[in-house]
Coordinates of C-alpha atoms in Angstrom, one line a residue:
M174 CA -0.3 -0.1 -0.2
Q175 CA 1.4 3.5 -1.5
R176 CA 2.1 5.5 1.8
Y177 CA 1.8 9.9 1.5
F178 CA 3.1 12.5 4.3
I179 CA 0.2 14.9 3.9
P180 CA 0.7 18.4 5.8
E181 CA -1.6 19.1 9.3
T182 CA -3.6 21.5 7.7
N183 CA -4.7 19.3 4.4
I184 CA -6.2 15.7 6.9
T185 CA -9.6 16.5 8.4
D186 CA -11.6 13.1 9.4
N187 CA -13.6 13.9 6.1
Q188 CA -11.5 14.6 3.2
V189 CA -7.4 14.7 2.8
T190 CA -6.1 16.7 0.2
I191 CA -2.7 15.8 -1.7
E192 CA -0.8 18.1 -3.3
G193 CA 2.8 18.4 -4.8
E194 CA 4.9 16.3 -6.0
D195 CA 3.1 13.4 -4.4
V196 CA 0.2 14.4 -6.9
K197 CA 2.7 13.4 -10.0
H198 CA 3.5 10.4 -7.8
I199 CA 0.1 9.1 -7.6
S200 CA -1.5 9.9 -11.4
R201 CA 1.7 9.1 -13.8
V202 CA 4.4 7.0 -11.8
M203 CA 2.1 4.5 -9.7
R204 CA -0.6 5.8 -13.0
M205 CA -4.0 5.2 -9.7
T206 CA -7.4 5.8 -10.6
T207 CA -10.3 7.0 -8.2
G208 CA -11.4 4.2 -6.3
D209 CA -7.6 3.6 -5.0
H210 CA -6.9 3.2 -1.7
I211 CA -3.5 4.7 -0.1
I212 CA -2.1 5.1 3.7
C213 CA -2.3 9.3 4.5
C214 CA 0.1 10.3 7.3
S215 CA 0.0 13.3 9.0
E216 CA 2.8 14.9 10.7
E217 CA 1.3 14.5 14.3
G218 CA 2.1 11.0 13.2
R219 CA -1.5 10.0 12.6
S220 CA -2.4 7.5 9.5
A221 CA -5.5 6.3 7.6
L222 CA -6.4 4.2 5.2
C223 CA -8.0 6.3 2.5
R224 CA -9.6 6.0 -0.8
I225 CA -9.3 8.8 -3.3
T226 CA -12.4 10.5 -4.5
Q227 CA -11.0 13.0 -7.5
I228 CA -7.5 13.2 -9.4
E229 CA -7.1 16.7 -11.2
S230 CA -3.4 18.2 -12.7
E231 CA -2.8 19.9 -9.2
F232 CA -4.2 18.1 -6.2
V233 CA -5.5 14.3 -5.3
L234 CA -8.8 14.6 -3.0
A235 CA -9.3 11.1 -1.2
I236 CA -11.7 9.9 1.7
P237 CA -10.2 8.4 5.3
E238 CA -11.6 5.1 5.8
Q239 CA -10.1 4.1 8.5
W240 CA -7.5 5.5 11.4
L241 CA -5.1 2.9 11.6
D242 CA -3.3 1.9 14.9
E243 CA 0.1 1.9 13.4
K244 CA 3.4 1.1 16.3
K245 CA 6.1 2.5 13.9
K246 CA 8.4 4.4 16.1
L247 CA 11.6 3.6 17.8
P248 CA 10.0 3.6 21.8
V249 CA 12.7 6.2 22.2
H250 CA 14.2 9.0 20.2
V251 CA 17.4 8.6 19.1
T252 CA 19.1 12.3 17.2
I253 CA 22.1 11.1 15.1
V254 CA 24.8 14.0 15.5
Q255 CA 26.9 13.0 12.2
G256 CA 30.1 15.0 11.3
M257 CA 30.1 16.1 7.7
P258 CA 31.7 13.6 5.6
K259 CA 32.7 13.0 2.1
G260 CA 30.9 12.5 -1.0
D261 CA 27.0 11.8 -0.4
K262 CA 27.9 9.9 2.7
L263 CA 25.6 11.6 4.5
E264 CA 22.7 11.2 2.3
T265 CA 23.2 6.8 3.1
V266 CA 23.3 8.3 6.7
I267 CA 20.1 9.8 5.8
Q268 CA 18.2 7.3 3.9
K269 CA 19.4 4.1 6.3
G270 CA 18.7 6.1 9.3
T271 CA 15.2 6.9 8.7
E272 CA 14.7 3.2 7.7
L273 CA 15.9 2.0 11.4
G274 CA 14.2 5.1 13.6
A275 CA 16.0 7.7 14.2
D276 CA 14.1 10.8 14.6
T277 CA 16.6 14.2 13.8
F278 CA 19.5 14.4 12.2
V279 CA 22.1 16.8 12.6
P280 CA 24.8 17.5 10.5
F281 CA 27.9 18.6 12.5
K282 CA 31.0 20.4 11.1
A283 CA 33.5 18.6 12.6
E284 CA 37.5 19.7 13.3
R285 CA 38.3 16.9 10.8
S286 CA 35.2 17.5 8.5
V287 CA 37.1 17.6 4.7
V288 CA 33.6 18.7 3.5
K289 CA 32.1 22.0 4.4
W290 CA 28.9 23.4 4.4
D291 CA 28.1 25.5 1.5
Q292 CA 25.9 28.4 3.1
E293 CA 24.6 30.0 -0.1
K294 CA 23.2 26.3 -1.1
S295 CA 22.5 25.8 2.1
S296 CA 18.4 25.7 1.7
K297 CA 18.9 23.3 -2.1
K298 CA 21.4 20.5 0.1
L299 CA 18.5 20.4 2.9
Q300 CA 15.7 20.1 0.8
R301 CA 17.3 17.0 -1.2
L302 CA 18.1 15.9 3.0
R303 CA 14.8 15.8 3.3
K304 CA 13.3 14.2 0.2
I305 CA 15.8 11.7 0.7
A306 CA 14.8 11.0 4.6
K307 CA 10.7 11.2 3.0
E308 CA 10.7 9.3 0.5
A309 CA 13.1 6.1 3.1
A310 CA 10.1 7.3 5.7
E311 CA 7.7 6.4 2.9
Q312 CA 9.7 2.8 2.1
S313 CA 10.2 1.6 5.3
H314 CA 6.2 2.8 6.5
R315 CA 7.0 5.0 9.3
T316 CA 4.5 7.0 10.5
T317 CA 6.3 10.0 11.2
I318 CA 9.5 12.0 8.8
P319 CA 12.3 12.7 11.2
S320 CA 13.7 15.8 11.1
I321 CA 16.8 17.4 9.9
E322 CA 18.9 20.3 10.7
E323 CA 21.1 22.7 9.6
P324 CA 24.3 22.1 10.2
Y325 CA 25.4 22.7 14.0
S326 CA 28.9 23.7 15.4
I327 CA 30.5 22.3 18.7
T328 CA 29.0 25.0 21.1
S329 CA 25.7 24.8 19.3
L330 CA 25.2 21.2 20.0
I331 CA 26.5 20.8 23.6
E332 CA 23.9 24.0 24.1
K333 CA 20.5 21.5 22.2
S334 CA 22.3 17.6 24.0
K335 CA 21.1 19.6 27.2
S336 CA 17.6 18.1 27.0
Y337 CA 18.2 15.0 26.9
E338 CA 18.9 11.8 29.1
H339 CA 21.2 9.8 27.7
K340 CA 24.2 11.5 25.8
L341 CA 27.1 9.7 23.8
I342 CA 30.1 9.2 21.4
A343 CA 31.1 6.6 19.4
Y344 CA 34.7 7.0 19.7
E345 CA 37.0 4.4 18.0
E346 CA 39.9 4.7 20.4
E347 CA 37.7 3.5 22.9
A348 CA 36.9 0.1 20.3
K349 CA 40.7 0.2 19.4
A350 CA 40.8 -0.3 23.3
G351 CA 38.6 -2.9 24.1
E352 CA 35.8 -0.9 25.5
S353 CA 32.6 -2.6 25.1
A354 CA 30.1 -2.2 28.3
A355 CA 29.2 1.8 27.6
L356 CA 26.7 1.5 25.0
V357 CA 24.9 -2.0 26.7
Q358 CA 24.6 -0.4 29.9
T359 CA 23.1 2.7 28.8
L360 CA 20.4 1.2 27.0
H361 CA 19.8 -1.1 30.0
E362 CA 19.3 2.8 32.2
A363 CA 17.0 3.9 29.8
N364 CA 13.4 4.2 30.2
V365 CA 10.6 4.6 27.0
N366 CA 10.0 7.6 25.6
D367 CA 14.5 8.5 27.0
R368 CA 15.7 10.8 24.5
F369 CA 19.4 9.7 23.0
M370 CA 21.8 12.1 20.9
I371 CA 24.9 10.2 20.0
V372 CA 27.8 11.6 17.6
F373 CA 29.5 10.0 15.1
G374 CA 32.7 11.8 13.8
P375 CA 34.0 12.2 9.6
E376 CA 35.9 10.0 8.1
G377 CA 39.3 11.6 10.8
G378 CA 37.1 10.5 13.7
L379 CA 36.8 12.7 16.4
S380 CA 39.3 15.8 17.7
D381 CA 40.9 15.0 21.6
K382 CA 39.5 18.7 21.3
E383 CA 36.2 17.7 20.7
V384 CA 35.8 14.1 22.7
D385 CA 37.2 16.4 25.1
L386 CA 34.1 19.0 25.2
L387 CA 32.2 16.6 24.5
K388 CA 32.9 14.5 27.6
E389 CA 32.9 17.5 29.9
A390 CA 29.4 18.3 29.1
G391 CA 28.3 14.8 30.6
F392 CA 28.6 12.9 26.7
T393 CA 29.9 9.2 27.7
S394 CA 32.6 7.9 24.8
C395 CA 31.7 4.1 23.7
G396 CA 33.5 1.6 21.1
L397 CA 31.3 0.2 18.9
G398 CA 32.2 -4.1 19.0
P399 CA 36.3 -4.4 18.0
R400 CA 35.6 -3.8 14.1
I401 CA 36.5 -0.2 13.3
L402 CA 33.6 0.6 11.0
R403 CA 33.0 3.7 8.3
T404 CA 32.1 6.6 9.2
E405 CA 28.7 5.9 7.1
T406 CA 28.3 2.1 9.0
A407 CA 28.3 2.9 13.0
A408 CA 25.2 4.5 13.2
M409 CA 23.2 2.3 12.0
Y410 CA 25.2 -0.3 14.0
V411 CA 24.1 1.7 17.6
L412 CA 20.6 2.1 15.6
A413 CA 20.4 -1.7 15.1
A414 CA 21.7 -2.1 18.7
I415 CA 18.7 0.4 19.6
S416 CA 16.4 -2.1 17.9
Y417 CA 16.8 -4.8 19.1
H418 CA 16.8 -3.5 22.8
F419 CA 14.5 -2.1 23.0
E420 CA 11.9 -3.9 20.1
L421 CA 13.1 -7.2 20.1
N422 CA 14.7 -8.0 23.1

């Protein structure tokens, strides 16, 4: 069943109005017609089985036939702080991280990030990343789309972290030293609906200065097993561990 995310203002108990790129997807890509069914999700995480009643060039109308009780969110809120990586690795982190249940992605302007965020192209870049997150959320049948924020400095990151119950640094030096308990212990101490913030360095890792500043702000550094992971793999490892602990264990 094809899934679409709809602005809250376009959803009522009696009608859903679909606009923008999704109109073309419904009419031209999926070649749907009136009477076909889709699932529409609101910004608040509500979802409904809807029947299409009208297809026009600028909009599609549908009637909610059944409000669904879908439990697709991770039981905890996870923010992935990703040191700015090279190439399209950030897109990979957002796509796969969305599938694995992350709620927020924060690009981080780390000292060792080779790629610099072009402020003049910021709006276009964010638009692309948010589109990737939306499509990944639809594909994985999520009821919400994760938020993607503009890049943070170390100072703004520490300020943002104050509202989180659990703060971790994925630090390769801990892995090299054999540390294997911090992530497990944090998961055992966490409660449903707690907020996690996990920081991952770019290809060159986090600097000693960054790690020290984060630790002073209450972060705990942890290893992710005996193997050294690529920057675009580390977040997937942690999200899978969180899912296993809260959803499968």
